[in-house]
mmCIF file of C-alpha atoms in Angstrom:
data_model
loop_
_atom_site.group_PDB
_atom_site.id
_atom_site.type_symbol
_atom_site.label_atom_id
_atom_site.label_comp_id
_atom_site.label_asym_id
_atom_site.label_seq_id
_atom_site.Cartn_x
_atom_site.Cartn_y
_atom_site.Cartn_z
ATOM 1 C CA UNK A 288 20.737 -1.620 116.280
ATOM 2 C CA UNK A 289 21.035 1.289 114.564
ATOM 3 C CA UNK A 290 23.952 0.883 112.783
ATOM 4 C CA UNK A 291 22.379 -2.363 110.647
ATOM 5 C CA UNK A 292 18.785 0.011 109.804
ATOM 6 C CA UNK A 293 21.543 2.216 108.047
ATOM 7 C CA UNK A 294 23.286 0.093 107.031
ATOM 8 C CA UNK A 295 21.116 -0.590 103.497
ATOM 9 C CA UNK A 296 20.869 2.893 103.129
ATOM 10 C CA UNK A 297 24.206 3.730 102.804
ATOM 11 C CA UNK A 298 24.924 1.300 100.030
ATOM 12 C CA UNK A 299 22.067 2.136 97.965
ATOM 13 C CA UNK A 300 23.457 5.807 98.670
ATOM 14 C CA UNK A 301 26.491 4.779 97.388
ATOM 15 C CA UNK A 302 25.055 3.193 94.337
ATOM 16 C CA UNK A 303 23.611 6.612 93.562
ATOM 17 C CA UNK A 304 26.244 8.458 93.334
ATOM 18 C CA UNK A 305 28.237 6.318 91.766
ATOM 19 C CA UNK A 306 25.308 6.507 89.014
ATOM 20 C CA UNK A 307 25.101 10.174 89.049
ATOM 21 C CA UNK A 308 28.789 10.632 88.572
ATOM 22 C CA UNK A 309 28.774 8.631 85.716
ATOM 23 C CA UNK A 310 25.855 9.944 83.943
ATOM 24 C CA UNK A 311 27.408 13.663 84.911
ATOM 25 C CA UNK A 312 30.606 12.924 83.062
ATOM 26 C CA UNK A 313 30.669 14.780 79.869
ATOM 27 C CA UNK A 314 30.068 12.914 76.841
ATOM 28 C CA UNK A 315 33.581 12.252 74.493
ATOM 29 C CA UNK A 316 31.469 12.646 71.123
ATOM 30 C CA UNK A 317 33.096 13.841 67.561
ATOM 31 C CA UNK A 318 32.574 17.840 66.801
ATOM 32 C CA UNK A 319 29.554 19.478 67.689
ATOM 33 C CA UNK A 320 26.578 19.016 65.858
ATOM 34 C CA UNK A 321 25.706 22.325 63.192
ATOM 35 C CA UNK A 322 22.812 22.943 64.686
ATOM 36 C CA UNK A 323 24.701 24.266 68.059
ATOM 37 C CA UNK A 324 26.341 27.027 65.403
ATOM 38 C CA UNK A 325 25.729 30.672 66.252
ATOM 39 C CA UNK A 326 22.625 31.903 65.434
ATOM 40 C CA UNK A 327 21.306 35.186 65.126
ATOM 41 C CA UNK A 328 17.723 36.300 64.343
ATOM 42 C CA UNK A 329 17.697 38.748 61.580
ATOM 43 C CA UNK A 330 13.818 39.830 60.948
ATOM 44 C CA UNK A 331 10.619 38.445 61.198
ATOM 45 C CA UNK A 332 7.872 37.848 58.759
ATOM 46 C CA UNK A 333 4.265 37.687 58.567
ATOM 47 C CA UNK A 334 3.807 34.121 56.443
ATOM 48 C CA UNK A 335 6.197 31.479 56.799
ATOM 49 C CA UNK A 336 6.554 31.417 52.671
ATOM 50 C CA UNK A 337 7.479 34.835 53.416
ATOM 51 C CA UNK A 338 10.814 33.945 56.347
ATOM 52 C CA UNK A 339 11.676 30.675 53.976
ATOM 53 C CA UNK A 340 12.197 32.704 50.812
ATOM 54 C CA UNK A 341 13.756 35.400 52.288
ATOM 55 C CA UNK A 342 16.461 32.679 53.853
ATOM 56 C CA UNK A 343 16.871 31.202 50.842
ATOM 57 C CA UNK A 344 17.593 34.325 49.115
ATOM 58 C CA UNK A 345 20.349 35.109 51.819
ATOM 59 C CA UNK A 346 21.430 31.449 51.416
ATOM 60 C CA UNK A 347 21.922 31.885 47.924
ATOM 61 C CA UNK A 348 23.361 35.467 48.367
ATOM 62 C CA UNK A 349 26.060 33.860 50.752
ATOM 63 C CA UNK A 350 25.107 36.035 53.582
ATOM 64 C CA UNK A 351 24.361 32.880 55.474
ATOM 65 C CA UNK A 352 25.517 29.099 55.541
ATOM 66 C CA UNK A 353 22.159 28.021 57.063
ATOM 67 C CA UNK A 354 18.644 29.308 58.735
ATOM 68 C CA UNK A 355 15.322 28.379 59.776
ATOM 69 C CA UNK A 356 11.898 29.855 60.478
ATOM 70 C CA UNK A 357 10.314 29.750 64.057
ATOM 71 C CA UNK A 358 7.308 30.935 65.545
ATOM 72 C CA UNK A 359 8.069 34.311 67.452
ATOM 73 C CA UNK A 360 6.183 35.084 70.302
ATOM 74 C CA UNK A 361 7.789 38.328 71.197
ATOM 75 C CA UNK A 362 8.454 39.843 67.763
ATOM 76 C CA UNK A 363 6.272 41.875 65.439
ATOM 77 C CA UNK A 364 4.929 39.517 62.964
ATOM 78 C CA UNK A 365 4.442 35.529 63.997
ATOM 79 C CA UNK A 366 7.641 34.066 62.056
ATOM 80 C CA UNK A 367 11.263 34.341 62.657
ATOM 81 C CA UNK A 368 14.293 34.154 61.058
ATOM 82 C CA UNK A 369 17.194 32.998 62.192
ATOM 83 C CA UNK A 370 20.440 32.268 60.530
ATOM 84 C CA UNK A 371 24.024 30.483 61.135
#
């Protein structure tokens, strides 16, 4: 009697880890996206006007390929840059 109350359980078992194995399998995508690039955070800024021109500058200086401003909540002043 016990066997057929386990019975269902063990195939909808089955069913889930069938399902987790194939959502665990690593995806076979192209190269990664840019935004999983290096980056680094190089100062922080008071305005964000202030952490976008100062990117821009870099950008255009060649010192980096790519960067964004972020909120900081650990740094000095309440924008970050980082850069890629």
């Amino acid at each position: 009697m016990i066997w057929n109350s386990v019975r269902p359980h063990a195939a909808v078992l089955g069913v889930i880890v069938a399902m987790t194995a194939v959502s665990a399998a690593p995806a076979q995508a192209g190269p990664a996206p840019a935004a999983a690039a290096e980056e680094r955070l190089v100062a922080h800024y008071h305005s964000k006007s202030g952490c976008l021109g100062a990117g821009a500058q870099g950008k255009r200086k060649g010192k980096w390929a790519h960067y964004r401003c972020l909120p900081s909540w650990d740094g000095p002043e309440p924008w970050g840059l980082w850069v890629s």
